[in-house]
PDB file of C-alpha atoms and ligand atoms in Angstrom:
ATOM      1  CA  MET A 252      90.937 117.644  70.983  1.00 73.00           C
ATOM      2  CA  THR A 253      90.267 114.322  72.648  1.00 93.00           C
ATOM      3  CA  ALA A 254      93.420 112.619  73.837  1.00 98.00           C
ATOM      4  CA  LYS A 255      94.652 109.260  72.677  1.00 98.00           C
ATOM      5  CA  ILE A 256      94.522 106.944  75.689  1.00 98.00           C
ATOM      6  CA  LEU A 257      97.873 105.288  76.333  1.00 98.00           C
ATOM      7  CA  ASP A 258      96.686 101.876  77.481  1.00 98.00           C
ATOM      8  CA  GLY A 259      99.169 100.349  79.926  1.00 98.00           C
ATOM      9  CA  ASN A 260      97.394  97.012  80.110  1.00 98.00           C
ATOM     10  CA  LEU A 261      97.564  96.562  76.353  1.00 98.00           C
ATOM     11  CA  LEU A 262     101.227  97.527  76.047  1.00 98.00           C
ATOM     12  CA  ALA A 263     102.101  95.416  79.110  1.00 98.00           C
ATOM     13  CA  GLN A 264     100.384  92.406  77.580  1.00 97.00           C
ATOM     14  CA  LYS A 265     102.339  92.810  74.353  1.00 97.00           C
ATOM     15  CA  LEU A 266     105.683  93.078  76.146  1.00 97.00           C
ATOM     16  CA  ARG A 267     104.969  90.300  78.639  1.00 97.00           C
ATOM     17  CA  ALA A 268     104.161  87.809  75.880  1.00 96.00           C
ATOM     18  CA  ASP A 269     107.684  88.390  74.540  1.00 96.00           C
ATOM     19  CA  PHE A 270     109.187  88.084  78.045  1.00 97.00           C
ATOM     20  CA  LYS A 271     107.458  84.754  78.578  1.00 96.00           C
ATOM     21  CA  THR A 272     108.892  83.385  75.347  1.00 96.00           C
ATOM     22  CA  ARG A 273     112.371  84.582  76.325  1.00 97.00           C
ATOM     23  CA  ALA A 274     112.002  83.198  79.873  1.00 97.00           C
ATOM     24  CA  GLU A 275     111.020  79.796  78.506  1.00 96.00           C
ATOM     25  CA  ALA A 276     113.965  79.824  76.099  1.00 96.00           C
ATOM     26  CA  LEU A 277     116.301  80.543  79.010  1.00 97.00           C
ATOM     27  CA  ALA A 278     114.631  77.865  81.156  1.00 96.00           C
ATOM     28  CA  ALA A 279     115.182  75.337  78.360  1.00 96.00           C
ATOM     29  CA  ARG A 280     118.896  76.133  78.733  1.00 95.00           C
ATOM     30  CA  GLY A 281     118.699  75.553  82.499  1.00 96.00           C
ATOM     31  CA  THR A 282     118.128  79.087  83.818  1.00 97.00           C
ATOM     32  CA  ARG A 283     114.678  80.269  84.846  1.00 98.00           C
ATOM     33  CA  PRO A 284     114.643  84.027  85.592  1.00 98.00           C
ATOM     34  CA  GLY A 285     114.122  84.453  89.328  1.00 98.00           C
ATOM     35  CA  LEU A 286     112.964  87.444  91.376  1.00 98.00           C
ATOM     36  CA  ALA A 287     112.994  87.775  95.182  1.00 98.00           C
ATOM     37  CA  VAL A 288     110.665  90.366  96.691  1.00 98.00           C
ATOM     38  CA  ILE A 289     111.141  91.434 100.301  1.00 98.00           C
ATOM     39  CA  LEU A 290     108.287  93.094 102.152  1.00 98.00           C
ATOM     40  CA  VAL A 291     108.737  94.478 105.667  1.00 98.00           C
ATOM     41  CA  GLY A 292     105.601  95.363 107.603  1.00 97.00           C
ATOM     42  CA  GLU A 293     101.911  95.426 106.820  1.00 95.00           C
ATOM     43  CA  ASP A 294     101.367  98.540 104.691  1.00 94.00           C
ATOM     44  CA  ALA A 295      98.214  97.767 102.700  1.00 92.00           C
ATOM     45  CA  ALA A 296      99.356  99.375  99.434  1.00 91.00           C
ATOM     46  CA  SER A 297     102.763  97.648  99.616  1.00 95.00           C
ATOM     47  CA  GLN A 298     101.053  94.302 100.163  1.00 96.00           C
ATOM     48  CA  VAL A 299      99.025  94.805  96.978  1.00 93.00           C
ATOM     49  CA  TYR A 300     102.089  95.871  94.947  1.00 95.00           C
ATOM     50  CA  VAL A 301     104.114  92.885  96.139  1.00 97.00           C
ATOM     51  CA  ARG A 302     101.287  90.460  95.396  1.00 97.00           C
ATOM     52  CA  ASN A 303     100.955  91.911  91.881  1.00 96.00           C
ATOM     53  CA  LYS A 304     104.703  91.590  91.290  1.00 97.00           C
ATOM     54  CA  VAL A 305     104.758  87.950  92.377  1.00 97.00           C
ATOM     55  CA  ASN A 306     101.671  87.135  90.260  1.00 97.00           C
ATOM     56  CA  ALA A 307     103.241  88.811  87.216  1.00 97.00           C
ATOM     57  CA  CYS A 308     106.287  86.560  87.647  1.00 97.00           C
ATOM     58  CA  ALA A 309     104.133  83.444  87.663  1.00 96.00           C
ATOM     59  CA  GLN A 310     102.285  84.524  84.501  1.00 96.00           C
ATOM     60  CA  ALA A 311     105.557  85.149  82.665  1.00 96.00           C
ATOM     61  CA  ALA A 312     107.011  81.756  83.697  1.00 95.00           C
ATOM     62  CA  PHE A 313     109.546  83.350  86.076  1.00 98.00           C
ATOM     63  CA  HIS A 314     110.572  81.865  89.408  1.00 98.00           C
ATOM     64  CA  SER A 315     109.770  84.142  92.360  1.00 98.00           C
ATOM     65  CA  GLU A 316     110.152  84.218  96.121  1.00 98.00           C
ATOM     66  CA  LYS A 317     108.182  86.463  98.435  1.00 98.00           C
ATOM     67  CA  ILE A 318     109.849  87.095 101.791  1.00 98.00           C
ATOM     68  CA  VAL A 319     107.751  88.846 104.429  1.00 98.00           C
ATOM     69  CA  TYR A 320     108.950  90.254 107.759  1.00 98.00           C
ATOM     70  CA  PRO A 321     106.971  91.776 110.637  1.00 98.00           C
ATOM     71  CA  PRO A 322     107.225  95.588 110.981  1.00 98.00           C
ATOM     72  CA  ASP A 323     109.523  95.365 114.036  1.00 98.00           C
ATOM     73  CA  VAL A 324     112.065  92.968 112.480  1.00 98.00           C
ATOM     74  CA  GLU A 325     115.703  93.713 113.253  1.00 98.00           C
ATOM     75  CA  PRO A 326     117.359  95.223 110.151  1.00 98.00           C
ATOM     76  CA  ARG A 327     120.340  92.851 110.441  1.00 98.00           C
ATOM     77  CA  ARG A 328     118.030  89.879 109.778  1.00 98.00           C
ATOM     78  CA  VAL A 329     116.891  91.463 106.517  1.00 98.00           C
ATOM     79  CA  LEU A 330     120.488  92.301 105.592  1.00 98.00           C
ATOM     80  CA  ALA A 331     121.519  88.691 106.252  1.00 98.00           C
ATOM     81  CA  ARG A 332     118.738  87.435 103.975  1.00 98.00           C
ATOM     82  CA  ILE A 333     119.805  89.845 101.228  1.00 98.00           C
ATOM     83  CA  ALA A 334     123.354  88.463 101.500  1.00 98.00           C
ATOM     84  CA  GLU A 335     121.982  84.939 100.983  1.00 98.00           C
ATOM     85  CA  LEU A 336     119.936  86.062  97.971  1.00 98.00           C
ATOM     86  CA  ASN A 337     122.998  87.809  96.512  1.00 98.00           C
ATOM     87  CA  ALA A 338     124.696  84.406  96.453  1.00 98.00           C
ATOM     88  CA  ASP A 339     121.651  82.394  95.314  1.00 98.00           C
ATOM     89  CA  PRO A 340     122.040  81.282  91.662  1.00 97.00           C
ATOM     90  CA  GLN A 341     118.250  80.874  91.291  1.00 98.00           C
ATOM     91  CA  ILE A 342     117.726  84.581  91.993  1.00 98.00           C
ATOM     92  CA  HIS A 343     118.589  87.193  89.341  1.00 98.00           C
ATOM     93  CA  GLY A 344     116.671  90.112  90.784  1.00 98.00           C
ATOM     94  CA  ILE A 345     116.164  91.328  94.369  1.00 98.00           C
ATOM     95  CA  LEU A 346     113.623  93.967  95.268  1.00 98.00           C
ATOM     96  CA  VAL A 347     112.978  95.457  98.702  1.00 98.00           C
ATOM     97  CA  GLN A 348     109.564  97.094  98.718  1.00 98.00           C
ATOM     98  CA  LEU A 349     109.696 100.706  99.862  1.00 97.00           C
ATOM     99  CA  PRO A 350     108.988 102.470 102.129  1.00 96.00           C
ATOM    100  CA  LEU A 351     110.705 100.546 104.931  1.00 97.00           C
ATOM    101  CA  PRO A 352     109.704 101.112 108.578  1.00 97.00           C
ATOM    102  CA  GLY A 353     111.321 104.106 110.301  1.00 97.00           C
ATOM    103  CA  HIS A 354     113.985 102.132 112.196  1.00 98.00           C
ATOM    104  CA  PHE A 355     115.572 101.049 108.906  1.00 98.00           C
ATOM    105  CA  ASP A 356     118.354 102.883 107.096  1.00 98.00           C
ATOM    106  CA  SER A 357     116.838 102.449 103.613  1.00 97.00           C
ATOM    107  CA  GLU A 358     119.984 103.515 101.808  1.00 96.00           C
ATOM    108  CA  ALA A 359     122.034 100.877 103.651  1.00 97.00           C
ATOM    109  CA  VAL A 360     119.502  98.202 102.726  1.00 98.00           C
ATOM    110  CA  LEU A 361     119.507  99.186  99.048  1.00 98.00           C
ATOM    111  CA  LYS A 362     123.316  99.217  99.053  1.00 97.00           C
ATOM    112  CA  ALA A 363     123.358  95.667 100.456  1.00 98.00           C
ATOM    113  CA  ILE A 364     121.754  94.341  97.262  1.00 98.00           C
ATOM    114  CA  ALA A 365     124.348  93.151  94.721  1.00 98.00           C
ATOM    115  CA  PRO A 366     124.285  95.850  91.982  1.00 98.00           C
ATOM    116  CA  GLU A 367     123.945  93.194  89.272  1.00 98.00           C
ATOM    117  CA  LYS A 368     120.717  91.944  90.955  1.00 98.00           C
ATOM    118  CA  ASP A 369     119.323  95.406  91.744  1.00 98.00           C
ATOM    119  CA  VAL A 370     116.366  95.233  89.348  1.00 98.00           C
ATOM    120  CA  ASP A 371     114.804  98.387  90.835  1.00 98.00           C
ATOM    121  CA  GLY A 372     117.933 100.337  89.856  1.00 98.00           C
ATOM    122  CA  PHE A 373     118.082 102.025  93.263  1.00 98.00           C
ATOM    123  CA  HIS A 374     121.623 101.040  94.322  1.00 98.00           C
ATOM    124  CA  ALA A 375     123.956 104.053  94.325  1.00 97.00           C
ATOM    125  CA  GLU A 376     126.192 102.359  91.735  1.00 98.00           C
ATOM    126  CA  ASN A 377     123.251 101.889  89.365  1.00 98.00           C
ATOM    127  CA  VAL A 378     121.960 105.410  89.982  1.00 98.00           C
ATOM    128  CA  GLY A 379     125.429 106.669  89.048  1.00 98.00           C
ATOM    129  CA  ALA A 380     125.531 104.521  85.908  1.00 98.00           C
ATOM    130  CA  LEU A 381     122.145 105.901  84.807  1.00 98.00           C
ATOM    131  CA  MET A 382     123.341 109.437  85.445  1.00 97.00           C
ATOM    132  CA  GLN A 383     126.391 108.788  83.276  1.00 97.00           C
ATOM    133  CA  GLY A 384     124.142 107.600  80.446  1.00 95.00           C
ATOM    134  CA  ASN A 385     125.307 104.005  80.727  1.00 96.00           C
ATOM    135  CA  PRO A 386     122.522 102.317  82.738  1.00 97.00           C
ATOM    136  CA  ARG A 387     122.645  98.746  84.008  1.00 98.00           C
ATOM    137  CA  PHE A 388     119.021  98.800  85.245  1.00 98.00           C
ATOM    138  CA  ILE A 389     116.572 101.620  84.566  1.00 98.00           C
ATOM    139  CA  PRO A 390     114.109 102.192  87.456  1.00 98.00           C
ATOM    140  CA  CYS A 391     110.874 100.463  86.484  1.00 98.00           C
ATOM    141  CA  THR A 392     108.360 103.335  86.468  1.00 98.00           C
ATOM    142  CA  PRO A 393     110.352 105.763  84.301  1.00 98.00           C
ATOM    143  CA  TYR A 394     111.453 102.822  82.115  1.00 98.00           C
ATOM    144  CA  GLY A 395     107.781 101.942  81.537  1.00 98.00           C
ATOM    145  CA  ILE A 396     106.977 105.561  80.701  1.00 99.00           C
ATOM    146  CA  MET A 397     109.762 105.643  78.097  1.00 98.00           C
ATOM    147  CA  LYS A 398     108.176 102.525  76.545  1.00 98.00           C
ATOM    148  CA  PHE A 399     104.870 104.430  76.195  1.00 98.00           C
ATOM    149  CA  PHE A 400     106.654 107.187  74.261  1.00 98.00           C
ATOM    150  CA  ALA A 401     108.407 104.677  72.009  1.00 98.00           C
ATOM    151  CA  ASP A 402     105.289 102.601  71.380  1.00 98.00           C
ATOM    152  CA  ALA A 403     103.113 105.620  70.568  1.00 98.00           C
ATOM    153  CA  GLY A 404     105.810 107.235  68.385  1.00 98.00           C
ATOM    154  CA  ILE A 405     106.005 110.313  70.631  1.00 98.00           C
ATOM    155  CA  GLU A 406     109.047 112.369  69.708  1.00 98.00           C
ATOM    156  CA  LEU A 407     111.028 113.758  72.677  1.00 98.00           C
ATOM    157  CA  LYS A 408     113.890 115.514  70.938  1.00 98.00           C
ATOM    158  CA  GLY A 409     113.802 119.252  71.576  1.00 98.00           C
ATOM    159  CA  LYS A 410     110.501 119.047  73.495  1.00 98.00           C
ATOM    160  CA  GLU A 411     109.781 120.863  76.740  1.00 99.00           C
ATOM    161  CA  ALA A 412     109.335 118.144  79.389  1.00 99.00           C
ATOM    162  CA  VAL A 413     108.143 119.030  82.872  1.00 99.00           C
ATOM    163  CA  VAL A 414     108.311 116.486  85.698  1.00 99.00           C
ATOM    164  CA  LEU A 415     106.230 117.154  88.806  1.00 98.00           C
ATOM    165  CA  GLY A 416     107.952 115.429  91.746  1.00 98.00           C
ATOM    166  CA  ARG A 417     111.608 114.873  92.620  1.00 98.00           C
ATOM    167  CA  SER A 418     111.628 111.389  94.168  1.00 97.00           C
ATOM    168  CA  ASN A 419     114.498 108.948  93.721  1.00 97.00           C
ATOM    169  CA  ILE A 420     112.020 106.348  92.439  1.00 97.00           C
ATOM    170  CA  VAL A 421     110.333 108.398  89.715  1.00 98.00           C
ATOM    171  CA  GLY A 422     111.051 112.131  89.386  1.00 98.00           C
ATOM    172  CA  LYS A 423     114.849 112.140  89.291  1.00 98.00           C
ATOM    173  CA  PRO A 424     115.393 109.113  87.011  1.00 98.00           C
ATOM    174  CA  MET A 425     112.502 110.251  84.769  1.00 98.00           C
ATOM    175  CA  ALA A 426     114.149 113.636  84.292  1.00 98.00           C
ATOM    176  CA  MET A 427     117.461 111.956  83.493  1.00 98.00           C
ATOM    177  CA  LEU A 428     115.922 109.692  80.838  1.00 98.00           C
ATOM    178  CA  LEU A 429     114.011 112.564  79.229  1.00 98.00           C
ATOM    179  CA  MET A 430     117.187 114.610  79.121  1.00 98.00           C
ATOM    180  CA  GLN A 431     119.114 111.718  77.585  1.00 98.00           C
ATOM    181  CA  ALA A 432     116.364 111.554  74.939  1.00 98.00           C
ATOM    182  CA  SER A 433     117.189 115.214  74.160  1.00 98.00           C
ATOM    183  CA  ALA A 434     114.151 116.848  75.766  1.00 99.00           C
ATOM    184  CA  THR A 435     114.617 120.110  77.694  1.00 98.00           C
ATOM    185  CA  VAL A 436     113.680 119.125  81.232  1.00 98.00           C
ATOM    186  CA  THR A 437     112.309 121.033  84.202  1.00 98.00           C
ATOM    187  CA  ILE A 438     111.713 119.340  87.557  1.00 98.00           C
ATOM    188  CA  CYS A 439     109.051 120.995  89.710  1.00 98.00           C
ATOM    189  CA  HIS A 440     108.387 120.204  93.376  1.00 98.00           C
ATOM    190  CA  SER A 441     106.556 121.445  96.448  1.00 97.00           C
ATOM    191  CA  GLN A 442     108.695 124.609  96.683  1.00 98.00           C
ATOM    192  CA  THR A 443     108.426 125.573  93.013  1.00 98.00           C
ATOM    193  CA  ARG A 444     107.156 129.110  92.485  1.00 98.00           C
ATOM    194  CA  ASP A 445     104.641 129.730  89.713  1.00 97.00           C
ATOM    195  CA  LEU A 446     103.971 126.098  88.892  1.00 98.00           C
ATOM    196  CA  LEU A 447     101.455 127.145  86.251  1.00 98.00           C
ATOM    197  CA  PHE A 448     104.169 128.927  84.274  1.00 98.00           C
ATOM    198  CA  HIS A 449     106.085 125.645  84.001  1.00 98.00           C
ATOM    199  CA  THR A 450     103.238 123.207  83.421  1.00 98.00           C
ATOM    200  CA  ARG A 451     101.564 125.374  80.770  1.00 98.00           C
ATOM    201  CA  ARG A 452     104.589 125.293  78.514  1.00 98.00           C
ATOM    202  CA  ALA A 453     105.127 121.529  78.847  1.00 99.00           C
ATOM    203  CA  ASP A 454     104.878 119.438  75.676  1.00 99.00           C
ATOM    204  CA  ILE A 455     105.407 116.401  77.905  1.00 99.00           C
ATOM    205  CA  LEU A 456     104.022 116.573  81.452  1.00 99.00           C
ATOM    206  CA  VAL A 457     104.794 113.798  83.944  1.00 99.00           C
ATOM    207  CA  ALA A 458     102.836 114.013  87.203  1.00 98.00           C
ATOM    208  CA  ALA A 459     104.457 112.095  90.053  1.00 98.00           C
ATOM    209  CA  LEU A 460     103.662 114.072  93.155  1.00 97.00           C
ATOM    210  CA  GLY A 461     101.070 111.895  94.877  1.00 96.00           C
ATOM    211  CA  ARG A 462      98.176 114.340  95.130  1.00 97.00           C
ATOM    212  CA  ALA A 463      94.782 113.329  93.829  1.00 97.00           C
ATOM    213  CA  ARG A 464      93.651 115.221  90.687  1.00 97.00           C
ATOM    214  CA  PHE A 465      96.251 117.928  91.294  1.00 98.00           C
ATOM    215  CA  VAL A 466      96.848 118.606  87.591  1.00 98.00           C
ATOM    216  CA  THR A 467      93.794 120.424  86.257  1.00 98.00           C
ATOM    217  CA  ALA A 468      92.981 121.332  82.654  1.00 98.00           C
ATOM    218  CA  GLU A 469      94.065 124.956  83.094  1.00 98.00           C
ATOM    219  CA  MET A 470      97.574 123.744  83.952  1.00 98.00           C
ATOM    220  CA  VAL A 471      97.974 121.819  80.695  1.00 98.00           C
ATOM    221  CA  LYS A 472      99.042 123.123  77.290  1.00 98.00           C
ATOM    222  CA  PRO A 473      96.634 122.054  74.534  1.00 98.00           C
ATOM    223  CA  GLY A 474      98.105 119.072  72.705  1.00 98.00           C
ATOM    224  CA  ALA A 475     100.472 118.072  75.522  1.00 98.00           C
ATOM    225  CA  VAL A 476     101.285 114.457  76.348  1.00 99.00           C
ATOM    226  CA  VAL A 477     100.262 113.828  79.970  1.00 99.00           C
ATOM    227  CA  ILE A 478     101.652 110.930  81.988  1.00 99.00           C
ATOM    228  CA  ASP A 479      99.996 110.218  85.324  1.00 98.00           C
ATOM    229  CA  VAL A 480     102.117 108.315  87.837  1.00 98.00           C
ATOM    230  CA  GLY A 481      99.829 108.954  90.826  1.00 97.00           C
ATOM    231  CA  ILE A 482      97.914 106.240  92.619  1.00 94.00           C
ATOM    232  CA  ASN A 483      95.694 107.915  95.194  1.00 94.00           C
ATOM    233  CA  ARG A 484      92.784 106.435  97.086  1.00 91.00           C
ATOM    234  CA  LEU A 485      89.719 108.652  97.349  1.00 92.00           C
ATOM    235  CA  PRO A 486      87.485 108.638 100.455  1.00 92.00           C
ATOM    236  CA  ASP A 487      84.990 106.397  98.578  1.00 93.00           C
ATOM    237  CA  GLY A 488      87.750 103.795  98.078  1.00 90.00           C
ATOM    238  CA  LYS A 489      88.207 104.446  94.342  1.00 92.00           C
ATOM    239  CA  LEU A 490      91.671 104.924  92.820  1.00 92.00           C
ATOM    240  CA  CYS A 491      92.580 108.108  91.021  1.00 96.00           C
ATOM    241  CA  GLY A 492      95.730 109.643  89.632  1.00 98.00           C
ATOM    242  CA  ASP A 493      97.474 112.997  90.091  1.00 98.00           C
ATOM    243  CA  VAL A 494      95.683 114.284  86.978  1.00 98.00           C
ATOM    244  CA  ASP A 495      92.060 115.392  86.682  1.00 98.00           C
ATOM    245  CA  PHE A 496      91.555 112.869  83.907  1.00 98.00           C
ATOM    246  CA  GLY A 497      88.188 113.901  82.401  1.00 98.00           C
ATOM    247  CA  PRO A 498      88.865 117.594  81.642  1.00 98.00           C
ATOM    248  CA  VAL A 499      92.583 117.087  80.900  1.00 98.00           C
ATOM    249  CA  SER A 500      91.838 114.332  78.379  1.00 98.00           C
ATOM    250  CA  GLU A 501      89.761 116.891  76.429  1.00 98.00           C
ATOM    251  CA  ILE A 502      92.817 119.046  75.711  1.00 98.00           C
ATOM    252  CA  ALA A 503      95.829 116.708  75.836  1.00 98.00           C
ATOM    253  CA  SER A 504      96.968 114.832  72.713  1.00 98.00           C
ATOM    254  CA  ALA A 505      97.740 111.667  74.713  1.00 98.00           C
ATOM    255  CA  ILE A 506      97.203 110.650  78.324  1.00 98.00           C
ATOM    256  CA  THR A 507      97.644 107.645  80.605  1.00 98.00           C
ATOM    257  CA  PRO A 508      94.607 106.612  82.676  1.00 98.00           C
ATOM    258  CA  VAL A 509      94.612 105.534  86.339  1.00 97.00           C
ATOM    259  CA  PRO A 510      94.198 102.649  86.818  1.00 96.00           C
ATOM    260  CA  GLY A 511      95.431 100.924  83.670  1.00 97.00           C
ATOM    261  CA  GLY A 512      98.222 103.302  82.629  1.00 98.00           C
ATOM    262  CA  VAL A 513     101.629 103.541  84.268  1.00 98.00           C
ATOM    263  CA  GLY A 514     100.903 100.921  86.978  1.00 96.00           C
ATOM    264  CA  PRO A 515     100.896  97.798  84.777  1.00 97.00           C
ATOM    265  CA  MET A 516     103.955  99.098  82.940  1.00 98.00           C
ATOM    266  CA  THR A 517     105.956  99.466  86.166  1.00 98.00           C
ATOM    267  CA  ILE A 518     105.522  95.783  86.934  1.00 97.00           C
ATOM    268  CA  THR A 519     106.216  94.870  83.321  1.00 98.00           C
ATOM    269  CA  MET A 520     109.567  96.647  83.411  1.00 98.00           C
ATOM    270  CA  LEU A 521     110.432  94.847  86.639  1.00 98.00           C
ATOM    271  CA  LEU A 522     110.034  91.641  84.632  1.00 98.00           C
ATOM    272  CA  ALA A 523     112.151  93.176  81.853  1.00 98.00           C
ATOM    273  CA  ASN A 524     114.956  93.997  84.277  1.00 98.00           C
ATOM    274  CA  THR A 525     114.829  90.551  85.888  1.00 98.00           C
ATOM    275  CA  LEU A 526     114.918  88.882  82.481  1.00 98.00           C
ATOM    276  CA  GLU A 527     117.822  91.087  81.358  1.00 98.00           C
ATOM    277  CA  ALA A 528     119.716  90.174  84.556  1.00 98.00           C
ATOM    278  CA  ALA A 529     119.186  86.459  83.871  1.00 98.00           C
ATOM    279  CA  GLU A 530     120.135  86.785  80.197  1.00 96.00           C
ATOM    280  CA  ARG A 531     123.306  88.667  81.135  1.00 95.00           C
ATOM    281  CA  GLU A 532     124.288  85.941  83.560  1.00 91.00           C
ATOM    282  CA  VAL A 533     123.872  83.229  80.929  1.00 88.00           C
ATOM    283  CA  SER A 534     125.598  85.060  78.078  1.00 80.00           C
TER     284      SER A 534
HETATM  285  N1  GUN B  38     107.559 101.647  96.351  1.00 72.14           N
HETATM  286  C1  GUN B  38     106.878 102.403  95.440  1.00 72.14           C
HETATM  287  N2  GUN B  38     107.362 102.187  94.202  1.00 72.14           N
HETATM  288  C2  GUN B  38     108.335 101.267  94.326  1.00 72.14           C
HETATM  289  C3  GUN B  38     109.207 100.637  93.389  1.00 72.14           C
HETATM  290  O1  GUN B  38     109.187 100.879  92.172  1.00 72.14           O
HETATM  291  N3  GUN B  38     110.079  99.747  93.927  1.00 72.14           N
HETATM  292  C4  GUN B  38     110.140  99.479  95.253  1.00 72.14           C
HETATM  293  N4  GUN B  38     111.045  98.603  95.676  1.00 72.14           N
HETATM  294  N5  GUN B  38     109.366 100.044  96.134  1.00 72.14           N
HETATM  295  C5  GUN B  38     108.462 100.929  95.679  1.00 72.14           C
END
């Protein structure tokens, strides 16, 4: 079997065209969706992600502000800026790029964001709402992955779903969404015994562990749907995912490539959340 390629650029383009139309309709009524992105420090990958987020806003006719601090900034300055953004009517979404430098209490920073502007869905209140099955904002990466399933007509009900990775950003919310879609979910992590036992029975396999080409063909059940969240840089500078794409795509029924899979969808769902926040405010 050769897998169907789930093309994130294509799906992102389709969704973003709709977002632009909706953003312009809102702007005509006096409200342009606005996103503020805060970056602390000089991490190269974070700089690229933030630039891509701000560019995506411009293309979708959203207002955006990029706020950059040096790595040694005092946390209270960042907290003060977040308080201003919470009160700024031009801003509907606030995102603090993670990871923050070590002298920050990340949880305190995320909690400082007004929950109704927390477009990442990382505030404890929004995490709780998602857990209760009544989400205000769905974290962007798992939200984008759910869009792949919907767009490709991939049924989740009753399926065995295995998530590799237990992060707050991807693994945990992904597992919650799969469960709410009536899949049977297993979360595997670095201490999981007999990983092969779990991955080989997965109908849906989501790899979000951050290790280049970790998921090999022998770990995958023939016909499985494989979602690759990894973005790893190889010694030659090329990007690759957590999945050994070539051999796995020979046995999976559907697979996301890296680049061009989950990545563009993550940013797209950030736009979706910002737009939803603006639409909620107006309605
Ligand atoms: N760092 C890696 N992924 C993300 C994300 O989705 N949001 C934020 N704020 N930081 C990240």
